[in-house]
PDB file of C-alpha atoms in Angstrom:
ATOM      1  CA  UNK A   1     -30.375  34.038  31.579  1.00 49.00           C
ATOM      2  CA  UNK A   2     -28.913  37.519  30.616  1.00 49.00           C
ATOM      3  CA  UNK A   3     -25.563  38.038  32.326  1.00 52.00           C
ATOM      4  CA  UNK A   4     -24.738  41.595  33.834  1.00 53.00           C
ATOM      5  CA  UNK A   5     -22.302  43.074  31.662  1.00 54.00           C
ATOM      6  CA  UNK A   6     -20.552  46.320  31.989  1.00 53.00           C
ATOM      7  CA  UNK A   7     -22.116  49.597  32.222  1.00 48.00           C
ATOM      8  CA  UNK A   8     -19.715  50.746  28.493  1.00 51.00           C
ATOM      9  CA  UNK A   9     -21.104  47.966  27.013  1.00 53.00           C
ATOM     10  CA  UNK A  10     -24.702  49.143  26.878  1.00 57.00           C
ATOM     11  CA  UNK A  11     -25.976  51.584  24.275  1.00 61.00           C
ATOM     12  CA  UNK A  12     -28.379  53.640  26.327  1.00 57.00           C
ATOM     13  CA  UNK A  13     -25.536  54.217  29.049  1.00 56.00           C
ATOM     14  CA  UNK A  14     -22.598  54.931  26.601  1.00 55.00           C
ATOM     15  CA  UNK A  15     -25.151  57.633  25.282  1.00 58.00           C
ATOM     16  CA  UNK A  16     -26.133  59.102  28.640  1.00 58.00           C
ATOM     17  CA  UNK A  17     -22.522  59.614  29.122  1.00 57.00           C
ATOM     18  CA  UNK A  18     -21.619  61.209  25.874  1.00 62.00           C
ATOM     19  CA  UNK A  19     -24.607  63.683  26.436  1.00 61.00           C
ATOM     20  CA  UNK A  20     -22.811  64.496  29.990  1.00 56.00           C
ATOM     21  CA  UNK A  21     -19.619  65.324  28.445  1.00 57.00           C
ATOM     22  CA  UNK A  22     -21.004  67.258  25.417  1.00 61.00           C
ATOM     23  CA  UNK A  23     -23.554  69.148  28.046  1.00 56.00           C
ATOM     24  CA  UNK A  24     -20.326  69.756  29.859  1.00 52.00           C
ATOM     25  CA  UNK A  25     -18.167  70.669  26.888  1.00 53.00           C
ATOM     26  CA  UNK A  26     -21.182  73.244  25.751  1.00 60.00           C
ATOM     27  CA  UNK A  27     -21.668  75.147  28.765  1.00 51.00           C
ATOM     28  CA  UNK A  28     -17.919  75.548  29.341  1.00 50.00           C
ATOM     29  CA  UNK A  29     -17.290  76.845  25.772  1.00 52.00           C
ATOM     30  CA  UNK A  30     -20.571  79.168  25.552  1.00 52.00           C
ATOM     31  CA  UNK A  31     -19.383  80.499  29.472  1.00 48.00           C
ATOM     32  CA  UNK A  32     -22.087  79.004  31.552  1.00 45.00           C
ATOM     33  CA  UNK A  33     -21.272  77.231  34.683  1.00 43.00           C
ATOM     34  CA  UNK A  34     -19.825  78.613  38.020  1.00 42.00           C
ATOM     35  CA  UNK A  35     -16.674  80.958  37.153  1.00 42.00           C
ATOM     36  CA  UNK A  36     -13.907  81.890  39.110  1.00 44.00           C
ATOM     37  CA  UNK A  37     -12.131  84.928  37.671  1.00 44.00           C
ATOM     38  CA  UNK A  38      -8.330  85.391  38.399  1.00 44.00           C
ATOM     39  CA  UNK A  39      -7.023  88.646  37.073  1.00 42.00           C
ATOM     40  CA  UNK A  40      -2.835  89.189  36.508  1.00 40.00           C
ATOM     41  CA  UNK A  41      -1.248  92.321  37.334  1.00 47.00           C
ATOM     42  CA  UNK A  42      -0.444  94.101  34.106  1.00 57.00           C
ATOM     43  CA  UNK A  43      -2.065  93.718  30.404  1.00 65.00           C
ATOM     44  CA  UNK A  44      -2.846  89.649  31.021  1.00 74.00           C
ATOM     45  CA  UNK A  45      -5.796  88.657  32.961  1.00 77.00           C
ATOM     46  CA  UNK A  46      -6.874  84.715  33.072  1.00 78.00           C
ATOM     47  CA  UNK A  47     -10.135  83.548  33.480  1.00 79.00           C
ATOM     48  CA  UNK A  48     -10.619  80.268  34.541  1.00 79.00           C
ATOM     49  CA  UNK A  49     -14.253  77.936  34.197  1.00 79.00           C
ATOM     50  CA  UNK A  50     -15.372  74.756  35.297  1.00 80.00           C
ATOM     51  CA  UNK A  51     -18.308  72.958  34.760  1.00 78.00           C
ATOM     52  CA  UNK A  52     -19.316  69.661  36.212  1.00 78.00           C
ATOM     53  CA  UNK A  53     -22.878  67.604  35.262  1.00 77.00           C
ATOM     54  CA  UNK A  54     -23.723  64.741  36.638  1.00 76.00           C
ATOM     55  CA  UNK A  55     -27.004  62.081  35.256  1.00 76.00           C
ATOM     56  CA  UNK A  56     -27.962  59.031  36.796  1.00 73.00           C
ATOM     57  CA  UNK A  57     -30.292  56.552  34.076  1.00 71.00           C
ATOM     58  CA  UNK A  58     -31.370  53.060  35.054  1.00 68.00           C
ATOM     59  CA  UNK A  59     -31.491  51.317  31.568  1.00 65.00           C
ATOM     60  CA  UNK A  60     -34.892  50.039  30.777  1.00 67.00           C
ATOM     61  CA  UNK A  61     -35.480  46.057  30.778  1.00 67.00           C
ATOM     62  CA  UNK A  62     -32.535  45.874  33.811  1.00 65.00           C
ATOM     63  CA  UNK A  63     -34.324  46.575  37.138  1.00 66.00           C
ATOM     64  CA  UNK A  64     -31.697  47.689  40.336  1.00 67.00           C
ATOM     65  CA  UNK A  65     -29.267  48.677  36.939  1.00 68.00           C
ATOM     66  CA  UNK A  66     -28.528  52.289  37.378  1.00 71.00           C
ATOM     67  CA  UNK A  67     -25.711  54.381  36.012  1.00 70.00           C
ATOM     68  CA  UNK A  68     -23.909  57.601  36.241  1.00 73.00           C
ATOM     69  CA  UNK A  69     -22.042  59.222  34.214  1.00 75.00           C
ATOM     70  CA  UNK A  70     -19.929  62.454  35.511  1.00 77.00           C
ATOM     71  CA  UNK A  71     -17.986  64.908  33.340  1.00 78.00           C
ATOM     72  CA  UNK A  72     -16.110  67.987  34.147  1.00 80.00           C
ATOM     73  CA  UNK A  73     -14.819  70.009  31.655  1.00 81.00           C
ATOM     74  CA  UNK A  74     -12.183  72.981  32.613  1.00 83.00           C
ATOM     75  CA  UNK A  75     -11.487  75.617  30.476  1.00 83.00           C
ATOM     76  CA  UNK A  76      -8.668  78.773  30.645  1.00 84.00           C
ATOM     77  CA  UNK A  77      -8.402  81.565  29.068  1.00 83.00           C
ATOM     78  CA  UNK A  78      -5.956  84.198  28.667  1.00 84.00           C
ATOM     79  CA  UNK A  79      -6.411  87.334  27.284  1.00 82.00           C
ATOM     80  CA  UNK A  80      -3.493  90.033  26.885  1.00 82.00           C
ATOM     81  CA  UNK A  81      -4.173  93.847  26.480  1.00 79.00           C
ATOM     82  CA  UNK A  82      -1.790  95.901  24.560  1.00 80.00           C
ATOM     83  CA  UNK A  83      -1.878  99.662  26.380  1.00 78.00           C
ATOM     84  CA  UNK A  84      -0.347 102.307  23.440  1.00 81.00           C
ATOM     85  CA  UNK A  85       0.728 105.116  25.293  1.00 81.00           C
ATOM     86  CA  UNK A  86      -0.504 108.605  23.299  1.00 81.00           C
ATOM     87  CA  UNK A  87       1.995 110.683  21.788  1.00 79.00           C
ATOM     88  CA  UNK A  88       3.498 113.417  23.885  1.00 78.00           C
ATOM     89  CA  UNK A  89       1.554 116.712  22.736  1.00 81.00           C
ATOM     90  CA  UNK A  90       2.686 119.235  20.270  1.00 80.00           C
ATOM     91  CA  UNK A  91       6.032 121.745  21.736  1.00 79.00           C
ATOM     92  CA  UNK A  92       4.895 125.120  22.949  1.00 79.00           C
ATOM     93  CA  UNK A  93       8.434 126.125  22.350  1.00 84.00           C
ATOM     94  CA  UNK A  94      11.645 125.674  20.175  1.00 88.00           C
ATOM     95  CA  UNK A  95      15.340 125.932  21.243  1.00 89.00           C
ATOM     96  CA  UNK A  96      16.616 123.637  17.939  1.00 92.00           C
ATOM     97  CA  UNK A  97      17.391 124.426  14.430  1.00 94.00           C
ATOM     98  CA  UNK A  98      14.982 122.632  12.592  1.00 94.00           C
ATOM     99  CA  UNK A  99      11.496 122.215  10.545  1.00 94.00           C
ATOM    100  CA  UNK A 100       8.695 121.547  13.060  1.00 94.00           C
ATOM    101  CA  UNK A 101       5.047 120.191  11.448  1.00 94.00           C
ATOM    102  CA  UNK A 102       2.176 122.130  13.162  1.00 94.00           C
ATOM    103  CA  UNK A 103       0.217 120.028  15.199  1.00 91.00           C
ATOM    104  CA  UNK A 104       2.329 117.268  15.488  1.00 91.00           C
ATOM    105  CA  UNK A 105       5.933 118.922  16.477  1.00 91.00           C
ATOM    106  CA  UNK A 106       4.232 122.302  17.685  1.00 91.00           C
ATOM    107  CA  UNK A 107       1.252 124.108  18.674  1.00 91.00           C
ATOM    108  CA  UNK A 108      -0.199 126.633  16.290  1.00 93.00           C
ATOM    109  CA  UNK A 109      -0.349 130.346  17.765  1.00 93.00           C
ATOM    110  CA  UNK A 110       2.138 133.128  18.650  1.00 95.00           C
ATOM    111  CA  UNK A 111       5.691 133.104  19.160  1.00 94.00           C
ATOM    112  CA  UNK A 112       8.656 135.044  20.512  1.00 94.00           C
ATOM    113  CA  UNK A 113      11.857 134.334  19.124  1.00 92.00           C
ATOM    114  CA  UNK A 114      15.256 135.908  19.916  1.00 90.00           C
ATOM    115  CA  UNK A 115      18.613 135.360  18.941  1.00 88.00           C
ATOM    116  CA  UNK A 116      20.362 138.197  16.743  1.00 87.00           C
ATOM    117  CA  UNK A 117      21.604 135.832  13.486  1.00 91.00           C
ATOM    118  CA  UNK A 118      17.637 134.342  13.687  1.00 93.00           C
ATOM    119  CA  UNK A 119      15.659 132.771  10.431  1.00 95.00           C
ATOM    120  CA  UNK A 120      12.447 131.630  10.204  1.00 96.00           C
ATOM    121  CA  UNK A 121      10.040 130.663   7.859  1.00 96.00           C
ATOM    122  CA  UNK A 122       6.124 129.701   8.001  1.00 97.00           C
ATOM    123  CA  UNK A 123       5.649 126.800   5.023  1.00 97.00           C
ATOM    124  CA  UNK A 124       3.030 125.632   3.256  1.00 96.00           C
ATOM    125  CA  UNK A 125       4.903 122.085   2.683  1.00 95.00           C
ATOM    126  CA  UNK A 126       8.159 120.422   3.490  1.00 92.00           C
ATOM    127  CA  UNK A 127       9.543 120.724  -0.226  1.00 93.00           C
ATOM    128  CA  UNK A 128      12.259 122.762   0.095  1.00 90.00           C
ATOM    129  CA  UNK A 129      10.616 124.854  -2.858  1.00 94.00           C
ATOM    130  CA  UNK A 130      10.224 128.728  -2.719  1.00 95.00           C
ATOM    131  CA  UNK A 131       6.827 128.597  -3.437  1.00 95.00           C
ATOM    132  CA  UNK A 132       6.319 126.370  -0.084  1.00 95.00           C
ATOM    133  CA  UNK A 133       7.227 129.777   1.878  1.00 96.00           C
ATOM    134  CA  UNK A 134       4.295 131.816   3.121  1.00 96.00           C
ATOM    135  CA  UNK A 135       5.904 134.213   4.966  1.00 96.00           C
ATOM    136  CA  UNK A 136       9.627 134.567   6.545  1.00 96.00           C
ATOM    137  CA  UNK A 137      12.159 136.705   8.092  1.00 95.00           C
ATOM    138  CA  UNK A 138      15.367 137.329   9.925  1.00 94.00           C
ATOM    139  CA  UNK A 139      16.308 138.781  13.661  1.00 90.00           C
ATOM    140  CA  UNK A 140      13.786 138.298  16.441  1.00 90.00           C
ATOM    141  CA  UNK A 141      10.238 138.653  15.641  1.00 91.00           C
ATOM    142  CA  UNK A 142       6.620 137.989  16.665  1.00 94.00           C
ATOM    143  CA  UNK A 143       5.302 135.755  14.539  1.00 95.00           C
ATOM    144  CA  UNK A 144       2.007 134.019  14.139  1.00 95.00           C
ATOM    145  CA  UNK A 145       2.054 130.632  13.227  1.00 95.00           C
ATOM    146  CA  UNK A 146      -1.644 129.533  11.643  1.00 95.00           C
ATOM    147  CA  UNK A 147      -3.543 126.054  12.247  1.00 93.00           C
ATOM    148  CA  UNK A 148      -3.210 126.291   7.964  1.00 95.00           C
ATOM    149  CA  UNK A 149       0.754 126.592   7.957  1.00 97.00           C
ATOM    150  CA  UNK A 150       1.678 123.070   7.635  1.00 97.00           C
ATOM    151  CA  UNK A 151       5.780 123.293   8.728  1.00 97.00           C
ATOM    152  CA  UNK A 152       7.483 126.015  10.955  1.00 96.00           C
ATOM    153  CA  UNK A 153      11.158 126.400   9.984  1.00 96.00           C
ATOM    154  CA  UNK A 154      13.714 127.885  12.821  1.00 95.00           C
ATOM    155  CA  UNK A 155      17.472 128.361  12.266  1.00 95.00           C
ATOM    156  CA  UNK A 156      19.465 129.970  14.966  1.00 94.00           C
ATOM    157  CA  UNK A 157      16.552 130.957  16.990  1.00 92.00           C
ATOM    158  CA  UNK A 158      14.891 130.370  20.299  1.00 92.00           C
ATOM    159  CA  UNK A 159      11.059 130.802  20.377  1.00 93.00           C
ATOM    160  CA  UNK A 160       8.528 130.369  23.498  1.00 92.00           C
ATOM    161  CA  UNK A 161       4.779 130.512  22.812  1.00 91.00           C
ATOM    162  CA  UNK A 162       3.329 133.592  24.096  1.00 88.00           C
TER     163      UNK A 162
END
């Protein structure tokens, strides 16, 4: 007569219970399961999952022999957000010495500048090269700055968009 042996020791129930745990394992990597979402203040938020199967087999040729097999598999993530701020916008006026790129430093459009010693200059590049002038000129003045121009050079001035 066959003695009772443990439940490990039999093929068919050591492979119900590995199919448990890799039924469990799958639905908690591909997200199914019940979910329970905790979200952190700030740019981290943590998601947590659990999944639990259970499966009951009575192995054939061992009447009243039954066994289960229960896995639960728990899985967290974490997931941090990096927020980038956007640049401030382009100045709508200058009180510095200084060469200003359009668009980046400041706005494109008119200006009034004022100061008596004043010197400006509307460039084409930042080369320092005569040829990067387009236009220029000393005291105050009105002057047009074009989405084109590519610098803005002020010495001694004070401008405000009009």
């Amino acid at each position: 007569m066959k003695r009772p042996g443990h439940w490990y020791t039999s093929r068919v129930a050591v492979a119900v219970a590995a199919g448990v745990v890799g039924l469990a394992v799958g639905a908690s990597a591909g997200g199914g399961g019940s979910s329970s979402g905790v979200a952190a203040a700030g740019p981290t938020t943590t998601a947590t999952t659990t999944v639990t199967a259970t499966k009951a087999v009575t192995q054939p040729g061992a009447p009243g022999a039954t066994v289960t097999a229960t896995a639960t598999v728990e899985t967290t993530r974490t997931v941090k957000t990096t927020v980038t701020a956007k640049p401030a916008p382009p100045a709508a006026a200058i009180e510095e010495d200084g060469i200003y790129e359009i668009g980046v430093d400041l706005q494109a459009g008119t200006y009034r500048g004022t100061g008596s010693t004043c010197y400006w200059a509307r460039l084409s590049n930042a080369s320092g090269d005569l040829e990067a002038i387009v236009a220029n000129g000393n005291g105050p003045a009105i002057v047009t700055i074009a989405k084109s121009d590519k610098y803005f050079e002020s010495r001694r001035c004070t401008w405000t968009r009009r």
